[in-house]
Coordinates of C-alpha atoms and ligand atoms in Angstrom, one line a residue:
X1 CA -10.9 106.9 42.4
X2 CA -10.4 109.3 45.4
X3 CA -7.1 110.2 46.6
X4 CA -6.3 111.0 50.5
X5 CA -3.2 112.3 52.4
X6 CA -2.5 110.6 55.7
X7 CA -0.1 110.2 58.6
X8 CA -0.8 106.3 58.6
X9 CA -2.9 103.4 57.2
X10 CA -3.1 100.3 59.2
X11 CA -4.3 97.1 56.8
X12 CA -6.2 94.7 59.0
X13 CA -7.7 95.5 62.1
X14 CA -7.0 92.1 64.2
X15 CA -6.3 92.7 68.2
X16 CA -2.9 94.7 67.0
X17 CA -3.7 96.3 64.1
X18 CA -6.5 97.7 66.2
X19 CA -4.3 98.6 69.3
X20 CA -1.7 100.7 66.9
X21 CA -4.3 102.4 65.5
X22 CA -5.7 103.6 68.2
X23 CA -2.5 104.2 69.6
X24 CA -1.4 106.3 66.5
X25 CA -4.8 108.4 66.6
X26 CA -5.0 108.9 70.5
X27 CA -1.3 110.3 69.9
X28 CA -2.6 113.0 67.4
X29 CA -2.1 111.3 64.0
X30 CA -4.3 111.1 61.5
X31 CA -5.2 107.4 60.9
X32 CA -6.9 105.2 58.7
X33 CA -7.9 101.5 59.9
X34 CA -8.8 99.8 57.2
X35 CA -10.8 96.2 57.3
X36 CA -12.7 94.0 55.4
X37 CA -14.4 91.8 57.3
X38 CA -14.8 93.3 61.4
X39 CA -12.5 95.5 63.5
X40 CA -11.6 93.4 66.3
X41 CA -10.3 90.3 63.9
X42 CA -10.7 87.0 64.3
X43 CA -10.2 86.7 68.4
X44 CA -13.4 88.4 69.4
X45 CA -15.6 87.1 66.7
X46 CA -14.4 83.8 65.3
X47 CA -11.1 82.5 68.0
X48 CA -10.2 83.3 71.4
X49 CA -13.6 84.5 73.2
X50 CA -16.3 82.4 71.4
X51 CA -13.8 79.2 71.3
X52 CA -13.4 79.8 75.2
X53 CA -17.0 80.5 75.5
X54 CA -17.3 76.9 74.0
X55 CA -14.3 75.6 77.0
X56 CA -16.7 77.1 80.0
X57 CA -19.6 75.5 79.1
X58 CA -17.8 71.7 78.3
X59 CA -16.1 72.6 82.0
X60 CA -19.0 72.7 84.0
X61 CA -20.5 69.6 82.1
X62 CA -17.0 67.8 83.0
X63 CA -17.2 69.1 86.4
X64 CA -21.0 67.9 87.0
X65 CA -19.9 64.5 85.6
X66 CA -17.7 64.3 88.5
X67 CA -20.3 65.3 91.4
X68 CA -20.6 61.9 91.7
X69 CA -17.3 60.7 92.8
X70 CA -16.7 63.7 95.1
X71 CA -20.2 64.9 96.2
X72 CA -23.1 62.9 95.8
X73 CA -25.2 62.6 92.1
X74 CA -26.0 65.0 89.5
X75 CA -27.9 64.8 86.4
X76 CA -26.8 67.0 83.7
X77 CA -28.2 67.0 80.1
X78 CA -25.6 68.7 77.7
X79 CA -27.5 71.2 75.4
X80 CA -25.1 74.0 73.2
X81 CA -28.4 76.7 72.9
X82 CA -26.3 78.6 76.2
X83 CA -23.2 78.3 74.6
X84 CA -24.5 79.6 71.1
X85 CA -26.7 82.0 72.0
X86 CA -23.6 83.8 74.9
X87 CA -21.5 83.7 71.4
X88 CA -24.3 85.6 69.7
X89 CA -25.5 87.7 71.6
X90 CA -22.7 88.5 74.1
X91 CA -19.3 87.8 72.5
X92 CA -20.1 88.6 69.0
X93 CA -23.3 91.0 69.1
X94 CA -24.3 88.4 66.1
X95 CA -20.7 89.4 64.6
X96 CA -21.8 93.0 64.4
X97 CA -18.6 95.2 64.9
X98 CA -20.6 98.7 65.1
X99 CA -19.0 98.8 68.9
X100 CA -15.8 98.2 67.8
X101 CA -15.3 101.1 64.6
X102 CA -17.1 103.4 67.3
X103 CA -14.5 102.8 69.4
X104 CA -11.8 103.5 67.2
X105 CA -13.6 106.3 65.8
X106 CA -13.7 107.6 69.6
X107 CA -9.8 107.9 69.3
X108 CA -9.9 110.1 66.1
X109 CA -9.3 107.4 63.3
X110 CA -11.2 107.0 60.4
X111 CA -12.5 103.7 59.6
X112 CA -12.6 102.3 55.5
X113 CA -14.3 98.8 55.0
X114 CA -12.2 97.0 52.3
X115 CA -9.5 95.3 51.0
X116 CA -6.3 97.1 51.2
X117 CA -3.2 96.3 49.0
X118 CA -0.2 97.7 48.7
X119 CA 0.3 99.4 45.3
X120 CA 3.2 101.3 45.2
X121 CA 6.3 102.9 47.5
X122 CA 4.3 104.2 50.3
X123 CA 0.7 103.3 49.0
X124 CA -2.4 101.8 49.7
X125 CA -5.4 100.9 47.7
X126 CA -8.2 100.0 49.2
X127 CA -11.2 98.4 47.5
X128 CA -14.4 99.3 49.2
X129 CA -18.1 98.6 48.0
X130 CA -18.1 102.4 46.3
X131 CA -15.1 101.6 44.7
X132 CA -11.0 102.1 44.8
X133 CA -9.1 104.4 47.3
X134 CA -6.3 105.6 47.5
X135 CA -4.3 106.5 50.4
X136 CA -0.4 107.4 50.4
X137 CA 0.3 107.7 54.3
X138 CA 3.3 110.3 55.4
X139 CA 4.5 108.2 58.2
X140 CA 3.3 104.6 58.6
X141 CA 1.8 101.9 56.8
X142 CA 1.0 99.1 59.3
X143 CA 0.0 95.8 58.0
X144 CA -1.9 93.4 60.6
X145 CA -3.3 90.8 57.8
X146 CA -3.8 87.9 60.4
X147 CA -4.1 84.3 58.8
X148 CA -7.5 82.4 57.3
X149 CA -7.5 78.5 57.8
X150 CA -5.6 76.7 55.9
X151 CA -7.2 74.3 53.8
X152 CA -4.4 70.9 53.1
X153 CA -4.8 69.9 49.3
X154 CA -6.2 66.7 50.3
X155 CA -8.3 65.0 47.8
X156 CA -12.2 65.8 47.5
X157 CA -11.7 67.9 50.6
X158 CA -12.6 71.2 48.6
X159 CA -15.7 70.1 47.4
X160 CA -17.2 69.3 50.3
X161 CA -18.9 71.3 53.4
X162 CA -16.8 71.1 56.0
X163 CA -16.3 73.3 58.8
X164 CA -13.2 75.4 59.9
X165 CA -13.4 77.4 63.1
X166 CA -15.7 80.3 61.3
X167 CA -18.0 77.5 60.6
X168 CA -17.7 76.5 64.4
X169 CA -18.5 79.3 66.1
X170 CA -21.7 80.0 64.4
X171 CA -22.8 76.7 65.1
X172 CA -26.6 76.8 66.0
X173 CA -26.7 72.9 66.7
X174 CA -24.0 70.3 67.0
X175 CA -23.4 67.5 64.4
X176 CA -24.5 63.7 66.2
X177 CA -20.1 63.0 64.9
X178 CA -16.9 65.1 64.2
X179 CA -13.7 64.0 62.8
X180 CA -11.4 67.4 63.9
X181 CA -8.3 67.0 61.2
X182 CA -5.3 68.7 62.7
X183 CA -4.6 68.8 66.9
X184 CA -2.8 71.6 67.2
X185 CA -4.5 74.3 69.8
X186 CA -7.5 74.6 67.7
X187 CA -8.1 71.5 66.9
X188 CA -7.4 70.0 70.7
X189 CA -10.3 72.8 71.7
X190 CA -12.7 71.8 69.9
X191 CA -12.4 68.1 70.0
X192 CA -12.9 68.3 74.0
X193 CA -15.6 71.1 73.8
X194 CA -17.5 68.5 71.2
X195 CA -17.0 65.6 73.0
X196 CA -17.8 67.0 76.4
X197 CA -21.6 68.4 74.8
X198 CA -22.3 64.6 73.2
X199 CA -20.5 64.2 69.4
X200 CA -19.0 61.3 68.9
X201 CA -15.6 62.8 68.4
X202 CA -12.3 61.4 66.3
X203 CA -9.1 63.2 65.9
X204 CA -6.5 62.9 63.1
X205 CA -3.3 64.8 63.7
X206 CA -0.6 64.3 61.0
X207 CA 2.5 64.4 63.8
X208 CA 3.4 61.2 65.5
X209 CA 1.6 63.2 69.2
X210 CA -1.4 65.7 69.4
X211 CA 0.0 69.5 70.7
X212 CA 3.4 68.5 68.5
X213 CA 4.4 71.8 69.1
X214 CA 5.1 71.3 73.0
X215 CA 6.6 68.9 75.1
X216 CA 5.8 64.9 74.7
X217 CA 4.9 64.3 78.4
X218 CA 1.6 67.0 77.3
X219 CA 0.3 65.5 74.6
X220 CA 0.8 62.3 76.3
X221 CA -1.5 63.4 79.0
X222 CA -3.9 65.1 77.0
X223 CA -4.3 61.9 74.7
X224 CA -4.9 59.9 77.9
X225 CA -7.7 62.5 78.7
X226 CA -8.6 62.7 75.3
X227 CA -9.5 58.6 75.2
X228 CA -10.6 58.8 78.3
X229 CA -13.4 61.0 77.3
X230 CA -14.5 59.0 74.5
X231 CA -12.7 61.0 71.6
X232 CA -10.9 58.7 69.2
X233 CA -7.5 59.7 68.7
X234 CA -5.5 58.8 65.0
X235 CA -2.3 60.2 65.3
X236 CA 1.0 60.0 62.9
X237 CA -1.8 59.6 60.0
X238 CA -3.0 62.6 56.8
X239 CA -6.2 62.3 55.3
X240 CA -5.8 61.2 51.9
X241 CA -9.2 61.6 50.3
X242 CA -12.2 62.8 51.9
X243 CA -15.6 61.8 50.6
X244 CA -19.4 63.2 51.6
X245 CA -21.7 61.4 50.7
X246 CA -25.7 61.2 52.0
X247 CA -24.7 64.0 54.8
X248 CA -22.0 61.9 56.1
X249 CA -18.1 62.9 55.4
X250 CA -15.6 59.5 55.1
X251 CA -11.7 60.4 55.8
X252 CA -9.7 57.7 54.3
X253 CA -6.4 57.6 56.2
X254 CA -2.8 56.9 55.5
X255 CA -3.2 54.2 58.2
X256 CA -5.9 52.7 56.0
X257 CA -8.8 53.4 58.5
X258 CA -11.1 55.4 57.7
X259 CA -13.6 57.5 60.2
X260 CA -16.7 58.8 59.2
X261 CA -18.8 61.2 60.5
X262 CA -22.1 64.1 59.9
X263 CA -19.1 66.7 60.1
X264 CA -16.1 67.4 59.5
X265 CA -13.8 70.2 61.0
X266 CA -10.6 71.5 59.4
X267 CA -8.2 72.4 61.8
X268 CA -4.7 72.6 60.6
X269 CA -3.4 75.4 60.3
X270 CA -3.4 79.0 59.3
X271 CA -2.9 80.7 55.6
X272 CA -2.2 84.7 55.0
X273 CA -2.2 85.9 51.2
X274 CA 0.8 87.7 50.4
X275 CA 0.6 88.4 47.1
X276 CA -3.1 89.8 48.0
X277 CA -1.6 92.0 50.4
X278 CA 0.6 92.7 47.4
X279 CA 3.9 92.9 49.6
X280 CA 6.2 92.4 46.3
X281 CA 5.6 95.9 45.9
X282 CA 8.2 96.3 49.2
X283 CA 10.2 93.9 47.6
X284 CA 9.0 90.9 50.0
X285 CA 8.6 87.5 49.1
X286 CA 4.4 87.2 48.0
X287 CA 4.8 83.4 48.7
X288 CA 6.0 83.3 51.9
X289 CA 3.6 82.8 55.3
X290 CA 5.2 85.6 57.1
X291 CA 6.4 88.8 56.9
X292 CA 9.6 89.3 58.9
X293 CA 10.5 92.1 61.1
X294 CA 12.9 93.1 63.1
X295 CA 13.0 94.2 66.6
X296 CA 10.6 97.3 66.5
X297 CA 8.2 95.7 63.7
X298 CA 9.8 97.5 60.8
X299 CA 8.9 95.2 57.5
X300 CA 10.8 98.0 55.0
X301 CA 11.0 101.6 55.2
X302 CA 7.9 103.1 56.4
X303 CA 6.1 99.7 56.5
X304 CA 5.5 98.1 59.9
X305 CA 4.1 94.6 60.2
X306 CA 2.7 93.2 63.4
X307 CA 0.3 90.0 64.7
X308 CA 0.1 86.5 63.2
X309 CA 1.8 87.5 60.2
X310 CA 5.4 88.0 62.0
X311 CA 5.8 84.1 62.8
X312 CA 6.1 85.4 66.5
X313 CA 3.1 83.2 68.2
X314 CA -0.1 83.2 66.9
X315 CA -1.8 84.5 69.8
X316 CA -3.9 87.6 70.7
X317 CA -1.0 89.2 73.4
X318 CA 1.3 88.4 70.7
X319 CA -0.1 91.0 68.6
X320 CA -1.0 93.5 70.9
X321 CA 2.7 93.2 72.7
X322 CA 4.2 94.2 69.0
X323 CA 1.7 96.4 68.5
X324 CA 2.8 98.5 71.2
X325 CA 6.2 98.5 70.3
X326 CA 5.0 99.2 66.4
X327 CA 3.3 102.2 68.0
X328 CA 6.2 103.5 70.1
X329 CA 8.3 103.5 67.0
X330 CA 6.2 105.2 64.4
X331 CA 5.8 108.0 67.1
X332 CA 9.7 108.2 67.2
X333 CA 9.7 107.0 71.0
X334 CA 10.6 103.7 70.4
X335 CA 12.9 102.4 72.9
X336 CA 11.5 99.4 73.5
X337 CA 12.3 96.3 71.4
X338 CA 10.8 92.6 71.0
X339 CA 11.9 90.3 73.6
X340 CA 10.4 86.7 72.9
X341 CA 12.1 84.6 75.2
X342 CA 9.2 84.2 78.1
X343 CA 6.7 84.0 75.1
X344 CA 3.0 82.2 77.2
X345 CA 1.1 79.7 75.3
X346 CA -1.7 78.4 76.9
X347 CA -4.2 75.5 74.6
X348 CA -7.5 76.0 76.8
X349 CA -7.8 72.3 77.2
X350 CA -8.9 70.7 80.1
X351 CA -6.1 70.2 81.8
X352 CA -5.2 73.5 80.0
X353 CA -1.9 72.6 78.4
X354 CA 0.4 76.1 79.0
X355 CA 3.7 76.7 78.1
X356 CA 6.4 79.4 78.2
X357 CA 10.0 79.8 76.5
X358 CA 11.6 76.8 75.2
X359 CA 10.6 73.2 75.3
X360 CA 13.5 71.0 76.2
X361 CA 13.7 70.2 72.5
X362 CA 14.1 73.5 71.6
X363 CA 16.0 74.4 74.1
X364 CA 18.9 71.1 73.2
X365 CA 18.3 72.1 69.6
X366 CA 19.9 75.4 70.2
X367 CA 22.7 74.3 72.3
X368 CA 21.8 75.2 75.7
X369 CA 23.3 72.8 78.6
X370 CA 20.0 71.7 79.9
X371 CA 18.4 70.1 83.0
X372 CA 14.9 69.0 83.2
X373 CA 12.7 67.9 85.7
X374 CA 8.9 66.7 85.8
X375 CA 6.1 66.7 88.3
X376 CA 2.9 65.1 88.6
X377 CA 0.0 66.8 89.5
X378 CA -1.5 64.2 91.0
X379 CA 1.1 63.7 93.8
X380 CA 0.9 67.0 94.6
X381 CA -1.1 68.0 97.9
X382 CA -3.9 70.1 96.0
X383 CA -4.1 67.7 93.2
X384 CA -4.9 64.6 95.4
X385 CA -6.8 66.8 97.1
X386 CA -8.7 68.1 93.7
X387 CA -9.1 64.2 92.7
X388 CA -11.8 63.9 89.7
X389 CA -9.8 66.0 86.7
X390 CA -6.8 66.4 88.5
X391 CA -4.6 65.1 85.7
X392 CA -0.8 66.7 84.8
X393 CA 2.4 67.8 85.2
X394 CA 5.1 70.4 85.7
X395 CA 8.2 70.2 84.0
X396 CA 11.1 72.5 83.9
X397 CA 14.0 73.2 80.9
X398 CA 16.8 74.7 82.8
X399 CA 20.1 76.4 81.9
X400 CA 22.4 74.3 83.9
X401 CA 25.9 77.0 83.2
X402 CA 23.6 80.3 84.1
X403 CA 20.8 78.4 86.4
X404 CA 18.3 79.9 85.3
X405 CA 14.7 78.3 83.3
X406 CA 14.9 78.6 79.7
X407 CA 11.1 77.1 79.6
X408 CA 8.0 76.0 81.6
X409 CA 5.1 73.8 80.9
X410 CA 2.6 73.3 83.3
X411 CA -0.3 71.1 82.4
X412 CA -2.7 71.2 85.1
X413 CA -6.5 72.5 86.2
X414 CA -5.8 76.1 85.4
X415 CA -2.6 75.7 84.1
X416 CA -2.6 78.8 82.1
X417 CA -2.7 80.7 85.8
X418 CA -0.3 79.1 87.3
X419 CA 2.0 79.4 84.3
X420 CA 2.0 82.8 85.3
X421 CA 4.5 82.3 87.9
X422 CA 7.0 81.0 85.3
X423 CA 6.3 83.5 83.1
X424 CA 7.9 85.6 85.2
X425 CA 10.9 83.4 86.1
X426 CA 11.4 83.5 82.4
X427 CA 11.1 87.2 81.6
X428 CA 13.5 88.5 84.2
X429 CA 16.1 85.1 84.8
X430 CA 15.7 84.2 87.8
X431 CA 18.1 82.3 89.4
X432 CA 16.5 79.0 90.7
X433 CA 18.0 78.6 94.1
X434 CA 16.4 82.1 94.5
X435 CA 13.0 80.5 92.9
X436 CA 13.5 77.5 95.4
X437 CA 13.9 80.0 98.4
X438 CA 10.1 81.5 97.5
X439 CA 7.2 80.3 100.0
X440 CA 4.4 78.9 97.9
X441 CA 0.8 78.9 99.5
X442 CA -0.6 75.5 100.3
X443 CA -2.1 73.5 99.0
X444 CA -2.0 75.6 95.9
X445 CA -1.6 73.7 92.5
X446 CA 1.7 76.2 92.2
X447 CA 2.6 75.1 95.1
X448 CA 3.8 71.8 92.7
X449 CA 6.5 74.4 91.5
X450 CA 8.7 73.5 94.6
X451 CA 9.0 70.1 93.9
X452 CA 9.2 70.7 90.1
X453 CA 12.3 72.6 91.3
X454 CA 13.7 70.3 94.0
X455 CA 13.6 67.8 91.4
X456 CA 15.8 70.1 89.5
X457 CA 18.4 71.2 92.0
X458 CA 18.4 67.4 93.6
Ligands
FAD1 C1 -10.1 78.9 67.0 C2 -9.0 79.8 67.4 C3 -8.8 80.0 68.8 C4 -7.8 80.9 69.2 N1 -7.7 81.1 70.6 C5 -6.8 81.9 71.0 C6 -6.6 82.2 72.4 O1 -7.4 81.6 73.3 N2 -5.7 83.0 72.8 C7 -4.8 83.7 72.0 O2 -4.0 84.4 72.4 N3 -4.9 83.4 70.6 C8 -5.9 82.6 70.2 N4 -6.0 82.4 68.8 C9 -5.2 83.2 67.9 C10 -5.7 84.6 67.7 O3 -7.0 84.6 67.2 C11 -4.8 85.5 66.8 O4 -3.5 85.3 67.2 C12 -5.3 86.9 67.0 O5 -6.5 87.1 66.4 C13 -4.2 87.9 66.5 O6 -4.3 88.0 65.1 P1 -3.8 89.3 64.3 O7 -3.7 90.5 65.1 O8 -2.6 88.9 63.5 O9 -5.0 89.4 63.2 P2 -6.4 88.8 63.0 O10 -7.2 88.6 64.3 O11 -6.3 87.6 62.2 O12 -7.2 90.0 62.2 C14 -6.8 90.4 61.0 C15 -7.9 91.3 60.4 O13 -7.4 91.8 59.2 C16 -8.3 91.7 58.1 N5 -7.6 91.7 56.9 C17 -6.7 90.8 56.4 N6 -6.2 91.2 55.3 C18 -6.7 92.4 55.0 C19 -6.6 93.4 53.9 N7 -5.7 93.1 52.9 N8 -7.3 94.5 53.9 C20 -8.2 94.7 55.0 N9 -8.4 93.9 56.0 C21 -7.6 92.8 56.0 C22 -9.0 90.4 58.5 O14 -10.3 90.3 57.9 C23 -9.1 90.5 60.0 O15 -10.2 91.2 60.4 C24 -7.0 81.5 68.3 C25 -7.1 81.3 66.9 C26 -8.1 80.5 66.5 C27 -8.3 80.2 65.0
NAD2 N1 -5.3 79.0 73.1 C1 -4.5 79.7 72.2 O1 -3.7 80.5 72.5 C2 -4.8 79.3 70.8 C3 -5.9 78.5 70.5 C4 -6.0 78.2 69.2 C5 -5.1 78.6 68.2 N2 -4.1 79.4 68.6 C6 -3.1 79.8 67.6 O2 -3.7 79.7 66.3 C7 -2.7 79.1 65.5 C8 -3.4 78.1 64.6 O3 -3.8 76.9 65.4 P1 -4.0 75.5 64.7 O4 -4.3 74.5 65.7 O5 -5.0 75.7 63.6 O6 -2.7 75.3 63.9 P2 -1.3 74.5 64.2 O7 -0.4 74.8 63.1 O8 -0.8 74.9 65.6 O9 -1.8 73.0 64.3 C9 -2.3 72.4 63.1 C10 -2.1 70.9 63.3 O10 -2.6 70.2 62.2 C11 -1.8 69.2 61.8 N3 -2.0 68.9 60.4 C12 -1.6 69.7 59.3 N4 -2.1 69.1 58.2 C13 -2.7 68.0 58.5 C14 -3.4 67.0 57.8 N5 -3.5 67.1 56.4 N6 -4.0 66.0 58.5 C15 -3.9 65.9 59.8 N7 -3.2 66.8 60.5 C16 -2.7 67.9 59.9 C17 -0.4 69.7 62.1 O11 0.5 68.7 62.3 C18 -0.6 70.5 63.4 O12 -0.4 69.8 64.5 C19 -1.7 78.4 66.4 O13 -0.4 78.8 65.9 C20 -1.9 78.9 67.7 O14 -0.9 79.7 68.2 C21 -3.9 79.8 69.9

C-alpha cells in the first residue's frame, strides 16, 4: 500500500471528470485522474460519437431511399463494415485511450488506472492492477462516476446474451432481428440506425409513448416514422420473461405478445454504484442514483460531484458545463453557478427529436401560466420544399404573465441546429414580441419559428 499527498483526485474520467482535471492541472495543481476502464468515458468510446457514427451512415441510406421520389433512381445496398470499421478505427482507435491519458498528462496530471473509492474524510483508494493506493487530496476530491446500463430484473433476462449499448458499438455484423427494450434516446437511436441498415426491428417501451420524457406531439411523430420504416413499435407494455433459446431471444410481453428475434438490445436506462463509490463514507445515501449538489457542484466539504451522476441531464455538455463550474470553485474563482433552465436535449433521430427547458407538462406541473403553440414542418416553405423526410413540428411552452418561452421542441431535419435558436431565447428570456420582430432567412427550416410564434401571440 503506497501513500501520496495531492492537491486533488478526480474518480472517473467521463467528458467532465476529464475537463476538471485538466482544468485543475493546467491551473498549477497537482492532479490525479483516476479511471478504470478509458479516460474520455463512455461518450467517445461506447455513446455519443460511435452511436452518431451509426445515425450518419442510416442517414445517407434513408436519403438514397428517397432519390427516387425527388431525383431519379438509386440503388443502395446497406452494409455496417463503414460504419464499424469508422467506430474502430477512427472514433475509438479500437477503444484504445493512449491519446487521451497523453493528453491529460500534457496538462501536468498524473493518470492511475483503477477503481477508486472513497475510504475515509478526505480519502481515496484506489485499486489498480499492482495493488491498493492511497491518496488523501489537500483540496478536492471530484467524483465523475457516470452510469453503466441498467439491467430491469426481468425474468431470464440475466442469463442470457443480450446486448446493451457497449455490446452495440462493437458490433462487427448486424443480427438478421432486434427487439430494442426501452425507447428512451438510446433506445430510439438504435432502433432507426438498425432498421435503416436491414434488421427487422421491434421496440418495447414500458411508457404509454416512445421519448416519454418529451412532449406527446414527438413521440407521436417519431412512432409514425418509426412504423413507417418497418420497425414494430409495442408501447405501454414490460417484458416479463425473456427466453433464448437455439440463437433466438423470445420477449413475452405484458400485452401477451411476444416478439422474438437473433438479438436483443437492453436499453432502459442507466445505473451508477454508490455504495462502490463508497459515498456513505461522506455521509450520502449508497442507494440512491445520484449524488446531489448544489449550485457550484459541492457533494460535502471538499467533495465535488459532476456529470451523469448529478441527475442534471445525462448528456456530454452537461458534464463538461458543471465541470467548468466544479473547476472555477476548487480554484477559489467560482463566481459562476448552475443555471439549468435552457438545458438542450437533442435524441439524434431522424427527424432528430430536440428539446430545451420545459415541456408544457413540466412547465403546468410547476405552476407556470402557459401558452402553447405547434407547427408543422411540413407546411412550412423549406419543408414542402425538402418533401421526402420532411416530417415534424415546432411547438412552443410560453410564460403567458412574463412573455417569455419557458421551453422549445423542435422536431425536424436537423432539429438539434435549429434548436439552437431557442436555446438562446431560453438562456437569456427573451421577450417574444422581440423574437417575433427577428427576420428569419427563407426558406430556412427556422424560418418555421415565425409561425410557431404567430401562433403564439395570435
Ligand atoms: C448510447 C448512448 C448515446 C449517447 N449519446 C449522447 C449524445 O449524443 N449526446 C450527449 O450529450 N450525450 C449522449 N449520451 C450521454 C453521455 O454519454 C453521457 O452523458 C456522458 O458520457 C457524460 O457522462 P459522465 O461525464 O457523467 O461520465 P461517463 O462518460 O459515464 O464516464 C465515467 C467514467 O468514470 C469511470 N468510473 C466510474 N466509476 C469509477 C471509479 N469508482 N473509479 C474509477 N473510474 C470510475 C467509468 O469507467 C467511465 O470511464 C449518450 C449515452 C449513451 C449510453
Ligand atoms: N442524444 C443524446 O443526447 C442522448 C442519446 C442517448 C442517451 N442519452 C442520455 O443517456 C441517458 C440514458 O438513455 P436511455 O435511453 O438508456 O434511458 P432513459 O431512461 O432515457 O430511457 C429508458 C426507457 O426505457 C423504458 N423502460 C424502462 N424499463 C423498461 C422495461 N422493463 N421494458 C420496457 N421499457 C422500459 C423507460 O420507460 C424509458 O423510456 C438519458 O438520460 C439521455 O439523457 C442522450
Amino acid at each position: 500500500m503506497a501513500e501520496d499527498e495531492v492537491d486533488a483526485v478526480v474518480v472517473g474520467m467521463g467528458p467532465g471528470g476529464e475537463d476538471v482535471a485538466g482544468r485543475l492541472a493546467t491551473a498549477g495543481l497537482s492532479v490525479v485522474g483516476v479511471d478504470n476502464r478509458l479516460v474520455g468515458g463512455e461518450c467517445p468510446y461506447f455513446a455519443c460519437v460511435p452511436t452518431k457514427m451509426m445515425v450518419r451512415g442510416a442517414g445517407a441510406l434513408a436519403e438514397a431511399g428517397r432519390v427516387p421520389l425527388l431525383a431519379g433512381t438509386a440503388s443502395v445496398r446497406p452494409d455496417w463494415t463503414p460504419v464499424a470499421d469508422r467506430i474502430r478505427d477512427e472514433a475509438t482507435t479500437d477503444w484504445d485511450d493512449r491519446v487521451a491519458v497523453r493528453r491529460f498528462e500534457d496538462t501536468g496530471g498524473r493518470f492511475v488506472r483503477g477503481f477508486g473509492r472513497l475510504t475515509g474524510p478526505g480519502e481515496v483508494t484506489v485499486d489498480t492492477a499492482e495493488g491498493e493506493r492511497v491518496f488523501r487530496p489537500r483540496r478536492a476530491i471530484v467524483l465523475n462516476p457516470g452510469t453503466d446500463p441498467a439491467v430491469p430484473p426481468v425474468e431470464g433476462l440475466r442469463d442470457t446474451p443480450f446486448w446493451t449499448n457497449r455490446e452495440a458499438v462493437r458490433a462487427r455484423t448486424l443480427p438478421e432481428s432486434v427487439v430494442v427494450l426501452g425507447a428512451g434516446p438510446v433506445g430510439a437511436e438504435f432502433a432507426q440506425v438498425f432498421a435503416r441498415f436491414g434488421v427487422d426491428t421491434t421496440v418495447v417501451e414500458a411508457a404509454p409513448r416512445v421519448l416519454p420524457g418529451g412532449e406527446p406531439e414527438a413521440s407521436e411523430t417519431i412512432t409514425e416514422v418509426f412504423t413507417a420504416e418497418g420497425i414494430t413499435v409495442h408501447t405501454d407494455t414490460s417484458a416479463r420473461r425473456v427466453r433464448h433459446e437455439d440463437g433466438r431471444f423470445t420477449v413475452e410481453l405484458d400485452s401477451g405478445q411476444s416478439p422474438s428475434a437473433e438479438q436483443l438490445l437492453v436499453a432502459t436506462g442507466r445505473h451508477t454504484d454508490l455504495a462502490a463509490l463508497g459515498v456513505s463514507s461522506l455521509g450520502l445515501d449508497e442507494s440512491a442514483n445520484t449524488i446531489e449538489v448544489d449550485g457550484r457542484m459541492r457533494a460535502a466539504e471538499g467533495v465535488w460531484a459532476v456529470g451523469d451522476v448529478t441527475g442534471h441531464g445525462a448528456f456530454t455538455h452537461t458534464s463538461v458545463y458543471q465541470a467548468r463550474i466544479a473547476a472555477e470553485d476548487i480554484l477559489g474563482r467560482g463566481e459562476l453557478t448552475a443555471d439549468y433552465r435552457a438545458m438542450p436535449a437533442v435524441a439524434f433521430t431522424d427527424p432528430e427529436a430536440a428539446s430545451v427547458g420545459l415541456t408544457e407538462a413540466r412547465a403546468r406541473r410547476q405552476g407556470f401560466p402557459v401558452r402553447t403553440a405547434v407547427t408543422e414542418i411540413p407546411s412550412s416553405a423549406r419543408g414542402w420544399i425538402h418533401k421526402a423526410g420532411n416530417e415534424g413540428l415546432i411547438k412552443l411552452v410560453a410564460d403567458t404573465e412574463r412573455d417569455i418561452l419557458l421551453g422549445a421542441t423542435v422536431v425536424a431535419p436537423l432539429g438539434g441546429e435549429i434548436l439552437g435558436a431557442f436555446t438562446v431565447a431560453v438562456h437569456n428570456q427573451v421577450h417574444l414580441a422581440q423574437l417575433r420582430r427577428m427576420i428569419f432567412a427563407y426558406p430556412t427550416f427556422h424560418r418555421a419559428i415565425e409561425v410557431a410564434l404567430d401562433e403564439l401571440l395570435d
